[in-house]
PDB file of C-alpha atoms in Angstrom:
ATOM      1  CA  MET P 171     230.975  84.585 158.713  1.00  0.00           C
ATOM      2  CA  THR P 172     227.820  82.878 159.945  1.00  0.00           C
ATOM      3  CA  ALA P 173     225.312  82.123 157.195  1.00  0.00           C
ATOM      4  CA  MET P 174     221.877  83.659 157.607  1.00  0.00           C
ATOM      5  CA  ARG P 175     219.314  81.009 158.405  1.00  0.00           C
ATOM      6  CA  THR P 176     216.234  80.987 156.185  1.00  0.00           C
ATOM      7  CA  PRO P 177     213.004  80.414 158.137  1.00  0.00           C
ATOM      8  CA  CYS P 178     210.809  77.491 157.225  1.00  0.00           C
ATOM      9  CA  HIS P 179     207.817  78.385 155.065  1.00  0.00           C
ATOM     10  CA  TYR P 180     204.575  76.479 154.530  1.00  0.00           C
ATOM     11  CA  ARG P 181     203.148  77.394 151.123  1.00  0.00           C
ATOM     12  CA  GLY P 182     204.683  80.833 151.419  1.00  0.00           C
ATOM     13  CA  MET P 183     203.864  81.260 155.113  1.00  0.00           C
ATOM     14  CA  ASP P 184     206.451  81.604 157.878  1.00  0.00           C
ATOM     15  CA  GLY P 185     206.470  78.365 159.856  1.00  0.00           C
ATOM     16  CA  GLN P 186     208.146  80.052 162.793  1.00  0.00           C
ATOM     17  CA  ALA P 187     205.191  82.434 163.103  1.00  0.00           C
ATOM     18  CA  ALA P 188     202.921  79.397 163.292  1.00  0.00           C
ATOM     19  CA  GLY P 189     205.230  77.904 165.918  1.00  0.00           C
ATOM     20  CA  ARG P 190     205.083  81.025 168.056  1.00  0.00           C
ATOM     21  CA  PHE P 191     201.307  81.046 167.842  1.00  0.00           C
ATOM     22  CA  LEU P 192     201.056  77.370 168.830  1.00  0.00           C
ATOM     23  CA  ARG P 193     203.397  77.841 171.779  1.00  0.00           C
ATOM     24  CA  ALA P 194     201.440  80.818 173.055  1.00  0.00           C
ATOM     25  CA  ALA P 195     198.171  78.891 172.717  1.00  0.00           C
ATOM     26  CA  ARG P 196     199.642  75.840 174.481  1.00  0.00           C
ATOM     27  CA  GLU P 197     201.130  77.828 177.351  1.00  0.00           C
ATOM     28  CA  GLY P 198     197.862  79.645 177.961  1.00  0.00           C
ATOM     29  CA  LEU P 199     195.969  76.458 178.836  1.00  0.00           C
ATOM     30  CA  ASP P 200     195.353  74.935 182.262  1.00  0.00           C
ATOM     31  CA  PRO P 201     196.511  71.270 182.304  1.00  0.00           C
ATOM     32  CA  SER P 202     193.824  70.381 184.855  1.00  0.00           C
ATOM     33  CA  ASP P 203     191.127  71.277 182.301  1.00  0.00           C
ATOM     34  CA  PHE P 204     192.441  68.413 180.195  1.00  0.00           C
ATOM     35  CA  GLY P 205     192.852  65.863 182.988  1.00  0.00           C
ATOM     36  CA  PHE P 206     196.610  66.353 183.394  1.00  0.00           C
ATOM     37  CA  GLY P 207     198.279  66.875 186.759  1.00  0.00           C
ATOM     38  CA  GLY P 208     200.053  70.117 187.592  1.00  0.00           C
ATOM     39  CA  ASP P 209     202.963  68.777 189.650  1.00  0.00           C
ATOM     40  CA  GLY P 210     206.548  69.016 188.457  1.00  0.00           C
ATOM     41  CA  ARG P 211     205.915  71.572 185.716  1.00  0.00           C
ATOM     42  CA  ARG P 212     208.598  74.179 185.077  1.00  0.00           C
ATOM     43  CA  THR P 213     206.646  76.106 182.467  1.00  0.00           C
ATOM     44  CA  PRO P 214     202.959  77.102 182.276  1.00  0.00           C
ATOM     45  CA  GLY P 215     200.384  75.369 180.146  1.00  0.00           C
ATOM     46  CA  LEU P 216     200.362  72.005 178.428  1.00  0.00           C
ATOM     47  CA  ARG P 217     203.504  70.118 177.494  1.00  0.00           C
ATOM     48  CA  ARG P 218     204.188  69.453 173.820  1.00  0.00           C
ATOM     49  CA  SER P 219     203.752  65.740 174.469  1.00  0.00           C
ATOM     50  CA  GLU P 220     200.303  66.385 175.940  1.00  0.00           C
ATOM     51  CA  VAL P 221     199.172  68.395 172.908  1.00  0.00           C
ATOM     52  CA  ALA P 222     200.477  65.609 170.669  1.00  0.00           C
ATOM     53  CA  GLU P 223     198.562  63.048 172.711  1.00  0.00           C
ATOM     54  CA  LEU P 224     195.337  65.044 172.494  1.00  0.00           C
ATOM     55  CA  ALA P 225     195.768  65.586 168.740  1.00  0.00           C
ATOM     56  CA  HIS P 226     196.756  61.941 168.085  1.00  0.00           C
ATOM     57  CA  VAL P 227     199.983  62.927 166.343  1.00  0.00           C
ATOM     58  CA  SER P 228     203.567  62.036 167.200  1.00  0.00           C
ATOM     59  CA  VAL P 229     205.478  64.186 169.675  1.00  0.00           C
ATOM     60  CA  GLU P 230     208.215  64.631 167.089  1.00  0.00           C
ATOM     61  CA  HIS P 231     205.766  65.876 164.468  1.00  0.00           C
ATOM     62  CA  TYR P 232     204.186  68.406 166.813  1.00  0.00           C
ATOM     63  CA  THR P 233     207.562  69.554 168.167  1.00  0.00           C
ATOM     64  CA  ASN P 234     208.876  70.120 164.640  1.00  0.00           C
ATOM     65  CA  LEU P 235     205.763  72.125 163.804  1.00  0.00           C
ATOM     66  CA  GLU P 236     206.090  74.326 166.876  1.00  0.00           C
ATOM     67  CA  ARG P 237     209.796  74.870 166.156  1.00  0.00           C
ATOM     68  CA  GLY P 238     209.175  75.759 162.518  1.00  0.00           C
ATOM     69  CA  ARG P 239     210.906  72.728 161.076  1.00  0.00           C
ATOM     70  CA  GLY P 240     209.994  70.385 158.265  1.00  0.00           C
ATOM     71  CA  GLY P 241     207.199  70.600 155.736  1.00  0.00           C
ATOM     72  CA  GLY P 242     203.768  72.046 156.203  1.00  0.00           C
ATOM     73  CA  PRO P 243     201.247  69.870 158.071  1.00  0.00           C
ATOM     74  CA  SER P 244     198.178  68.437 156.396  1.00  0.00           C
ATOM     75  CA  GLU P 245     194.784  70.032 156.905  1.00  0.00           C
ATOM     76  CA  GLN P 246     193.758  67.010 158.987  1.00  0.00           C
ATOM     77  CA  VAL P 247     196.719  67.493 161.339  1.00  0.00           C
ATOM     78  CA  VAL P 248     196.050  71.236 161.687  1.00  0.00           C
ATOM     79  CA  GLU P 249     192.390  70.513 162.450  1.00  0.00           C
ATOM     80  CA  ALA P 250     193.370  67.934 165.089  1.00  0.00           C
ATOM     81  CA  ILE P 251     195.826  70.323 166.762  1.00  0.00           C
ATOM     82  CA  ALA P 252     193.249  73.131 166.728  1.00  0.00           C
ATOM     83  CA  ASP P 253     190.766  70.790 168.417  1.00  0.00           C
ATOM     84  CA  ALA P 254     193.384  69.717 170.966  1.00  0.00           C
ATOM     85  CA  LEU P 255     194.143  73.340 171.866  1.00  0.00           C
ATOM     86  CA  ARG P 256     190.415  74.179 171.922  1.00  0.00           C
ATOM     87  CA  LEU P 257     190.899  77.127 169.587  1.00  0.00           C
ATOM     88  CA  ASP P 258     187.865  79.263 168.879  1.00  0.00           C
ATOM     89  CA  ASP P 259     186.836  79.983 165.295  1.00  0.00           C
ATOM     90  CA  ASP P 260     188.973  83.117 164.903  1.00  0.00           C
ATOM     91  CA  LYS P 261     192.121  81.483 166.291  1.00  0.00           C
ATOM     92  CA  ARG P 262     191.479  78.360 164.228  1.00  0.00           C
ATOM     93  CA  ARG P 263     191.260  80.428 161.053  1.00  0.00           C
ATOM     94  CA  HIS P 264     194.451  82.238 162.027  1.00  0.00           C
ATOM     95  CA  LEU P 265     196.323  78.957 162.521  1.00  0.00           C
ATOM     96  CA  PHE P 266     195.241  77.643 159.119  1.00  0.00           C
ATOM     97  CA  LEU P 267     196.365  80.854 157.460  1.00  0.00           C
ATOM     98  CA  LEU P 268     199.719  80.772 159.251  1.00  0.00           C
ATOM     99  CA  VAL P 269     200.498  77.276 157.987  1.00  0.00           C
ATOM    100  CA  GLY P 270     199.335  78.134 154.462  1.00  0.00           C
ATOM    101  CA  ARG P 271     196.298  75.884 154.388  1.00  0.00           C
ATOM    102  CA  ASP P 272     192.805  76.723 153.183  1.00  0.00           C
ATOM    103  CA  VAL P 273     190.457  77.555 156.027  1.00  0.00           C
ATOM    104  CA  PRO P 274     187.930  74.702 156.282  1.00  0.00           C
ATOM    105  CA  ARG P 275     184.270  75.551 155.949  1.00  0.00           C
ATOM    106  CA  GLY P 276     181.266  73.934 157.506  1.00  0.00           C
ATOM    107  CA  ALA P 277     179.183  71.373 155.659  1.00  0.00           C
ATOM    108  CA  VAL P 278     176.474  73.970 154.976  1.00  0.00           C
ATOM    109  CA  PRO P 279     176.519  77.757 154.408  1.00  0.00           C
ATOM    110  CA  SER P 280     176.291  79.828 157.564  1.00  0.00           C
ATOM    111  CA  VAL P 281     172.893  81.397 158.249  1.00  0.00           C
ATOM    112  CA  GLU P 282     173.935  83.248 161.398  1.00  0.00           C
ATOM    113  CA  VAL P 283     174.250  87.027 161.208  1.00  0.00           C
ATOM    114  CA  THR P 284     176.605  88.649 163.700  1.00  0.00           C
ATOM    115  CA  PRO P 285     175.397  91.598 165.796  1.00  0.00           C
ATOM    116  CA  SER P 286     177.978  93.861 164.157  1.00  0.00           C
ATOM    117  CA  VAL P 287     176.545  93.129 160.698  1.00  0.00           C
ATOM    118  CA  ALA P 288     173.005  93.662 162.000  1.00  0.00           C
ATOM    119  CA  ASP P 289     174.137  97.015 163.406  1.00  0.00           C
ATOM    120  CA  LEU P 290     175.663  97.923 160.047  1.00  0.00           C
ATOM    121  CA  VAL P 291     172.440  97.154 158.188  1.00  0.00           C
ATOM    122  CA  GLN P 292     170.423  99.171 160.693  1.00  0.00           C
ATOM    123  CA  GLY P 293     172.765 102.155 160.591  1.00  0.00           C
ATOM    124  CA  LEU P 294     172.708 102.729 156.836  1.00  0.00           C
ATOM    125  CA  GLY P 295     170.015 105.397 157.042  1.00  0.00           C
ATOM    126  CA  SER P 296     168.123 105.711 153.757  1.00  0.00           C
ATOM    127  CA  THR P 297     170.191 102.977 152.083  1.00  0.00           C
ATOM    128  CA  ALA P 298     168.318  99.724 151.523  1.00  0.00           C
ATOM    129  CA  ALA P 299     170.332  96.671 152.565  1.00  0.00           C
ATOM    130  CA  ILE P 300     170.009  92.901 152.707  1.00  0.00           C
ATOM    131  CA  VAL P 301     172.347  90.169 153.972  1.00  0.00           C
ATOM    132  CA  LEU P 302     172.686  87.088 151.769  1.00  0.00           C
ATOM    133  CA  SER P 303     174.049  83.644 152.538  1.00  0.00           C
ATOM    134  CA  ALA P 304     176.316  81.825 150.083  1.00  0.00           C
ATOM    135  CA  ARG P 305     173.227  80.257 148.507  1.00  0.00           C
ATOM    136  CA  PHE P 306     171.438  83.662 148.283  1.00  0.00           C
ATOM    137  CA  ASP P 307     169.115  83.165 151.261  1.00  0.00           C
ATOM    138  CA  VAL P 308     167.932  86.555 152.555  1.00  0.00           C
ATOM    139  CA  LEU P 309     169.096  86.470 156.175  1.00  0.00           C
ATOM    140  CA  ALA P 310     168.567  90.087 157.245  1.00  0.00           C
ATOM    141  CA  TRP P 311     167.092  93.249 155.796  1.00  0.00           C
ATOM    142  CA  ASN P 312     166.171  96.754 156.879  1.00  0.00           C
ATOM    143  CA  ALA P 313     162.894  98.618 156.451  1.00  0.00           C
ATOM    144  CA  GLN P 314     164.232 100.507 153.410  1.00  0.00           C
ATOM    145  CA  ALA P 315     164.711  97.160 151.627  1.00  0.00           C
ATOM    146  CA  VAL P 316     161.035  96.391 152.243  1.00  0.00           C
ATOM    147  CA  THR P 317     160.116  99.611 150.439  1.00  0.00           C
ATOM    148  CA  LEU P 318     162.536  99.180 147.549  1.00  0.00           C
ATOM    149  CA  LEU P 319     162.306  95.408 147.005  1.00  0.00           C
ATOM    150  CA  GLU P 320     159.621  93.526 148.944  1.00  0.00           C
ATOM    151  CA  ASP P 321     158.584  92.460 152.438  1.00  0.00           C
ATOM    152  CA  PHE P 322     160.702  89.351 152.895  1.00  0.00           C
ATOM    153  CA  GLY P 323     159.066  88.714 156.262  1.00  0.00           C
ATOM    154  CA  ALA P 324     155.758  88.041 154.500  1.00  0.00           C
ATOM    155  CA  LEU P 325     157.318  85.180 152.522  1.00  0.00           C
ATOM    156  CA  PRO P 326     157.640  81.567 153.663  1.00  0.00           C
ATOM    157  CA  PRO P 327     161.267  80.879 154.707  1.00  0.00           C
ATOM    158  CA  SER P 328     161.749  78.561 151.719  1.00  0.00           C
ATOM    159  CA  GLU P 329     160.875  81.432 149.348  1.00  0.00           C
ATOM    160  CA  ARG P 330     163.163  83.966 151.036  1.00  0.00           C
ATOM    161  CA  ASN P 331     165.919  83.466 148.491  1.00  0.00           C
ATOM    162  CA  VAL P 332     167.082  86.004 145.908  1.00  0.00           C
ATOM    163  CA  ALA P 333     168.081  83.378 143.336  1.00  0.00           C
ATOM    164  CA  ARG P 334     164.696  81.687 143.588  1.00  0.00           C
ATOM    165  CA  ARG P 335     162.821  85.006 143.430  1.00  0.00           C
ATOM    166  CA  HIS P 336     164.914  86.040 140.406  1.00  0.00           C
ATOM    167  CA  PHE P 337     164.652  82.917 138.257  1.00  0.00           C
ATOM    168  CA  LEU P 338     161.269  81.682 139.518  1.00  0.00           C
ATOM    169  CA  PRO P 339     159.295  84.888 140.325  1.00  0.00           C
ATOM    170  CA  THR P 340     155.792  84.459 141.727  1.00  0.00           C
ATOM    171  CA  GLY P 341     152.863  86.770 142.421  1.00  0.00           C
ATOM    172  CA  ASN P 342     153.459  90.405 141.571  1.00  0.00           C
ATOM    173  CA  VAL P 343     157.259  90.138 141.729  1.00  0.00           C
ATOM    174  CA  VAL P 344     159.070  90.705 138.440  1.00  0.00           C
ATOM    175  CA  GLN P 345     162.560  89.436 137.685  1.00  0.00           C
ATOM    176  CA  HIS P 346     165.280  91.402 139.515  1.00  0.00           C
ATOM    177  CA  TYR P 347     162.513  93.587 140.988  1.00  0.00           C
ATOM    178  CA  GLY P 348     162.301  95.470 137.686  1.00  0.00           C
ATOM    179  CA  MET P 349     165.877  96.753 137.850  1.00  0.00           C
ATOM    180  CA  THR P 350     168.072  96.972 134.762  1.00  0.00           C
ATOM    181  CA  GLU P 351     171.054  94.660 134.277  1.00  0.00           C
ATOM    182  CA  ALA P 352     168.831  91.644 134.963  1.00  0.00           C
ATOM    183  CA  ALA P 353     170.660  89.486 132.402  1.00  0.00           C
ATOM    184  CA  GLU P 354     174.035  90.294 133.965  1.00  0.00           C
ATOM    185  CA  PHE P 355     172.628  89.562 137.415  1.00  0.00           C
ATOM    186  CA  SER P 356     171.397  86.195 136.134  1.00  0.00           C
ATOM    187  CA  ARG P 357     174.915  85.334 134.995  1.00  0.00           C
ATOM    188  CA  ILE P 358     176.382  86.430 138.336  1.00  0.00           C
ATOM    189  CA  VAL P 359     173.913  84.366 140.377  1.00  0.00           C
ATOM    190  CA  ALA P 360     174.385  81.221 138.289  1.00  0.00           C
ATOM    191  CA  GLY P 361     178.158  81.464 138.550  1.00  0.00           C
ATOM    192  CA  GLN P 362     178.117  82.169 142.276  1.00  0.00           C
ATOM    193  CA  LEU P 363     175.767  79.238 142.915  1.00  0.00           C
ATOM    194  CA  ARG P 364     178.149  77.008 140.968  1.00  0.00           C
ATOM    195  CA  ALA P 365     180.974  78.134 143.239  1.00  0.00           C
ATOM    196  CA  THR P 366     178.781  77.614 146.328  1.00  0.00           C
ATOM    197  CA  ALA P 367     177.977  74.064 145.238  1.00  0.00           C
ATOM    198  CA  ALA P 368     181.706  73.379 144.957  1.00  0.00           C
ATOM    199  CA  ARG P 369     182.399  74.797 148.441  1.00  0.00           C
ATOM    200  CA  TYR P 370     179.488  72.957 150.073  1.00  0.00           C
ATOM    201  CA  PRO P 371     179.073  69.718 148.104  1.00  0.00           C
ATOM    202  CA  ARG P 372     177.163  68.012 150.937  1.00  0.00           C
ATOM    203  CA  ASP P 373     174.605  70.769 151.537  1.00  0.00           C
ATOM    204  CA  PRO P 374     171.147  69.397 150.651  1.00  0.00           C
ATOM    205  CA  ARG P 375     169.494  72.839 150.482  1.00  0.00           C
ATOM    206  CA  THR P 376     172.010  74.075 147.905  1.00  0.00           C
ATOM    207  CA  ARG P 377     171.439  70.957 145.811  1.00  0.00           C
ATOM    208  CA  GLU P 378     167.657  71.323 146.120  1.00  0.00           C
ATOM    209  CA  LEU P 379     167.768  74.987 145.078  1.00  0.00           C
ATOM    210  CA  ILE P 380     169.908  74.275 142.030  1.00  0.00           C
ATOM    211  CA  SER P 381     167.664  71.355 141.044  1.00  0.00           C
ATOM    212  CA  ASP P 382     164.549  73.557 141.268  1.00  0.00           C
ATOM    213  CA  LEU P 383     166.183  76.289 139.191  1.00  0.00           C
ATOM    214  CA  LEU P 384     167.387  73.851 136.551  1.00  0.00           C
ATOM    215  CA  SER P 385     163.934  72.318 136.156  1.00  0.00           C
ATOM    216  CA  GLY P 386     161.960  75.560 136.391  1.00  0.00           C
ATOM    217  CA  SER P 387     164.073  78.126 134.552  1.00  0.00           C
ATOM    218  CA  ALA P 388     165.338  77.676 131.009  1.00  0.00           C
ATOM    219  CA  GLU P 389     167.517  80.752 131.474  1.00  0.00           C
ATOM    220  CA  PHE P 390     169.238  79.271 134.526  1.00  0.00           C
ATOM    221  CA  ALA P 391     169.671  75.888 132.806  1.00  0.00           C
ATOM    222  CA  GLU P 392     171.435  77.581 129.898  1.00  0.00           C
ATOM    223  CA  LEU P 393     173.666  79.627 132.194  1.00  0.00           C
ATOM    224  CA  TRP P 394     174.492  76.586 134.340  1.00  0.00           C
ATOM    225  CA  ASP P 395     176.411  75.052 131.441  1.00  0.00           C
ATOM    226  CA  ASP P 396     178.727  78.082 131.404  1.00  0.00           C
ATOM    227  CA  ALA P 397     181.732  77.499 133.659  1.00  0.00           C
ATOM    228  CA  THR P 398     182.261  81.234 134.275  1.00  0.00           C
ATOM    229  CA  VAL P 399     182.173  82.496 137.869  1.00  0.00           C
ATOM    230  CA  VAL P 400     181.684  86.275 138.083  1.00  0.00           C
ATOM    231  CA  THR P 401     182.173  88.444 141.168  1.00  0.00           C
ATOM    232  CA  VAL P 402     180.913  92.031 140.990  1.00  0.00           C
ATOM    233  CA  THR P 403     181.073  94.444 143.940  1.00  0.00           C
ATOM    234  CA  HIS P 404     179.605  97.583 142.314  1.00  0.00           C
ATOM    235  CA  MET P 405     176.954  98.196 139.661  1.00  0.00           C
ATOM    236  CA  ILE P 406     174.734 101.101 138.591  1.00  0.00           C
ATOM    237  CA  LYS P 407     171.118 100.077 137.987  1.00  0.00           C
ATOM    238  CA  ARG P 408     167.924 101.843 137.047  1.00  0.00           C
ATOM    239  CA  LEU P 409     164.460 101.147 138.344  1.00  0.00           C
ATOM    240  CA  ASP P 410     161.002 102.537 137.610  1.00  0.00           C
ATOM    241  CA  HIS P 411     159.607 102.058 141.110  1.00  0.00           C
ATOM    242  CA  PRO P 412     155.782 102.063 141.445  1.00  0.00           C
ATOM    243  CA  GLU P 413     155.919 104.397 144.470  1.00  0.00           C
ATOM    244  CA  LEU P 414     159.230 106.256 144.191  1.00  0.00           C
ATOM    245  CA  GLY P 415     159.317 106.758 140.427  1.00  0.00           C
ATOM    246  CA  ALA P 416     162.401 106.567 138.209  1.00  0.00           C
ATOM    247  CA  LEU P 417     165.507 105.806 140.263  1.00  0.00           C
ATOM    248  CA  THR P 418     169.203 105.373 139.581  1.00  0.00           C
ATOM    249  CA  LEU P 419     170.693 103.003 142.138  1.00  0.00           C
ATOM    250  CA  ALA P 420     174.261 102.293 143.166  1.00  0.00           C
ATOM    251  CA  CYS P 421     174.414  98.639 144.132  1.00  0.00           C
ATOM    252  CA  ASP P 422     177.417  97.740 146.308  1.00  0.00           C
ATOM    253  CA  SER P 423     178.341  94.447 147.926  1.00  0.00           C
ATOM    254  CA  LEU P 424     180.524  93.824 150.975  1.00  0.00           C
ATOM    255  CA  ARG P 425     181.666  90.308 151.836  1.00  0.00           C
ATOM    256  CA  ASP P 426     181.895  88.775 155.295  1.00  0.00           C
ATOM    257  CA  PRO P 427     184.551  86.101 154.629  1.00  0.00           C
ATOM    258  CA  HIS P 428     184.224  84.527 158.071  1.00  0.00           C
ATOM    259  CA  ARG P 429     180.607  83.554 157.442  1.00  0.00           C
ATOM    260  CA  ASP P 430     180.717  83.480 153.641  1.00  0.00           C
ATOM    261  CA  GLN P 431     177.947  86.089 153.442  1.00  0.00           C
ATOM    262  CA  ASN P 432     177.376  89.284 151.476  1.00  0.00           C
ATOM    263  CA  ILE P 433     175.872  92.597 152.570  1.00  0.00           C
ATOM    264  CA  VAL P 434     174.192  94.119 149.496  1.00  0.00           C
ATOM    265  CA  MET P 435     173.317  97.833 149.628  1.00  0.00           C
ATOM    266  CA  PHE P 436     171.146  99.928 147.294  1.00  0.00           C
ATOM    267  CA  SER P 437     171.602 103.698 147.492  1.00  0.00           C
ATOM    268  CA  ILE P 438     169.862 106.282 145.324  1.00  0.00           C
ATOM    269  CA  VAL P 439     172.182 108.277 143.078  1.00  0.00           C
ATOM    270  CA  GLY P 440     171.541 111.952 142.358  1.00  0.00           C
ATOM    271  CA  SER P 441     168.774 114.228 143.589  1.00  0.00           C
ATOM    272  CA  ALA P 442     166.018 111.621 143.744  1.00  0.00           C
ATOM    273  CA  PRO P 443     164.277 111.213 147.110  1.00  0.00           C
ATOM    274  CA  SER P 444     165.805 108.776 149.577  1.00  0.00           C
ATOM    275  CA  VAL P 445     164.219 105.399 150.203  1.00  0.00           C
ATOM    276  CA  PRO P 446     161.741 105.754 153.062  1.00  0.00           C
ATOM    277  CA  ALA P 447     161.423 103.098 155.747  1.00  0.00           C
ATOM    278  CA  ARG P 448     158.304 100.990 155.676  1.00  0.00           C
ATOM    279  CA  GLY P 449     157.035  99.092 158.672  1.00  0.00           C
ATOM    280  CA  GLY P 450     159.768 100.591 160.864  1.00  0.00           C
ATOM    281  CA  GLU P 451     158.608  99.577 164.352  1.00  0.00           C
ATOM    282  CA  ASP P 452     160.609 100.993 167.215  1.00  0.00           C
ATOM    283  CA  ALA P 453     161.773  97.553 168.352  1.00  0.00           C
ATOM    284  CA  PRO P 454     163.918  95.030 166.480  1.00  0.00           C
ATOM    285  CA  ARG P 455     162.139  92.321 164.539  1.00  0.00           C
ATOM    286  CA  ILE P 456     163.829  88.922 164.457  1.00  0.00           C
ATOM    287  CA  VAL P 457     162.399  85.928 162.658  1.00  0.00           C
ATOM    288  CA  ASP P 458     163.365  82.574 164.137  1.00  0.00           C
ATOM    289  CA  GLN P 459     163.448  80.379 161.051  1.00  0.00           C
ATOM    290  CA  HIS P 460     163.424  77.176 163.084  1.00  0.00           C
ATOM    291  CA  ARG P 461     160.142  77.973 164.883  1.00  0.00           C
ATOM    292  CA  GLY P 462     158.634  80.370 162.352  1.00  0.00           C
ATOM    293  CA  GLU P 463     157.942  82.937 165.073  1.00  0.00           C
ATOM    294  CA  LEU P 464     158.244  86.709 164.761  1.00  0.00           C
ATOM    295  CA  LEU P 465     159.960  87.982 167.900  1.00  0.00           C
ATOM    296  CA  VAL P 466     159.340  91.649 168.707  1.00  0.00           C
ATOM    297  CA  GLY P 467     160.799  93.869 171.413  1.00  0.00           C
ATOM    298  CA  HIS P 468     163.815  93.960 173.652  1.00  0.00           C
ATOM    299  CA  ALA P 469     163.169  90.405 174.837  1.00  0.00           C
ATOM    300  CA  ALA P 470     164.195  89.300 171.368  1.00  0.00           C
ATOM    301  CA  ARG P 471     167.670  90.773 171.670  1.00  0.00           C
ATOM    302  CA  PRO P 472     169.473  92.619 174.481  1.00  0.00           C
ATOM    303  CA  GLN P 473     170.696  95.511 172.323  1.00  0.00           C
ATOM    304  CA  ARG P 474     168.386  97.835 170.402  1.00  0.00           C
ATOM    305  CA  ARG P 475     168.538  97.556 166.590  1.00  0.00           C
ATOM    306  CA  ASP P 476     165.575  99.378 165.081  1.00  0.00           C
ATOM    307  CA  ASP P 477     164.191  98.395 161.676  1.00  0.00           C
ATOM    308  CA  VAL P 478     166.419  95.355 161.190  1.00  0.00           C
ATOM    309  CA  VAL P 479     164.751  92.061 160.409  1.00  0.00           C
ATOM    310  CA  VAL P 480     166.922  88.992 160.893  1.00  0.00           C
ATOM    311  CA  ASP P 481     165.826  85.570 159.719  1.00  0.00           C
ATOM    312  CA  VAL P 482     168.197  83.678 161.962  1.00  0.00           C
ATOM    313  CA  GLN P 483     169.587  83.517 165.459  1.00  0.00           C
ATOM    314  CA  VAL P 484     172.067  86.349 165.929  1.00  0.00           C
ATOM    315  CA  VAL P 485     175.221  85.132 167.648  1.00  0.00           C
ATOM    316  CA  PRO P 486     178.533  86.736 168.693  1.00  0.00           C
ATOM    317  CA  VAL P 487     181.627  86.413 166.512  1.00  0.00           C
ATOM    318  CA  GLY P 488     183.543  83.244 167.266  1.00  0.00           C
ATOM    319  CA  HIS P 489     180.499  81.125 168.140  1.00  0.00           C
ATOM    320  CA  GLY P 490     179.316  80.286 164.626  1.00  0.00           C
ATOM    321  CA  ASP P 491     179.897  77.208 162.523  1.00  0.00           C
ATOM    322  CA  ARG P 492     183.293  76.456 161.114  1.00  0.00           C
TER     323      ARG P 492
END
């Protein structure tokens, strides 16, 4: 009786699945785009030896990887092969997952909001929503968030940060916008910023934010010494709003793992009135943080997204930073 062959696994992943993916990616490429001739080829795409040459790895190593043999490749080798095959961000992430390696992140947190997320924020009706980067920058918000929280567009870009507004409130803003569970939110933010600093150790803006909070907030400095990292996706909060009165809010968070961002939504619980939109012009409002300009109208973006303010360039999926 023939023994059943056990497929190769890389950290619990099926190496043969990775091999099939690599072969399909290789065979879908045009050799002429890489400076290779097309004569004498019996199969489509690049040869294994050509991928190995482009990735600066041995032919044997690449061949073993594509055939599902041997141990799992290092992150550096996977990155080099992904570059050689010119994989886009989604395919690159898929390859890393197939070989059981952590998906590499960029040097700094992504501040690009995809059109699909902008559409989601716009389509939430009476629910206030904001999009936060990994360092709690407010990247996008709808008109309901302006009513419930504040007009983020009126703030300088450097102040458009929930952690900074929470621990170092200025003007008429009170901590956590007057909502209950402020102490728990403080603990969550401190822990999440600690995790962000570990994921992006070379990001100067993350380091600057943490330094400002440590020097300006005794509460944050005390929490920073706690090694706990807390992730909460749902909370019930109460707020005595100056215009809307006493509110009970369901606060829910959805994560965009590709861009390491969070969509935070505030919906009113019970029979209280819904959050009205404030400043809801009929055309999308997009703030270009690099030029500090407020772009209004369909020239700002081809598709219509009413009442969504985005503090960054909106780009399609697959064209962001890695």
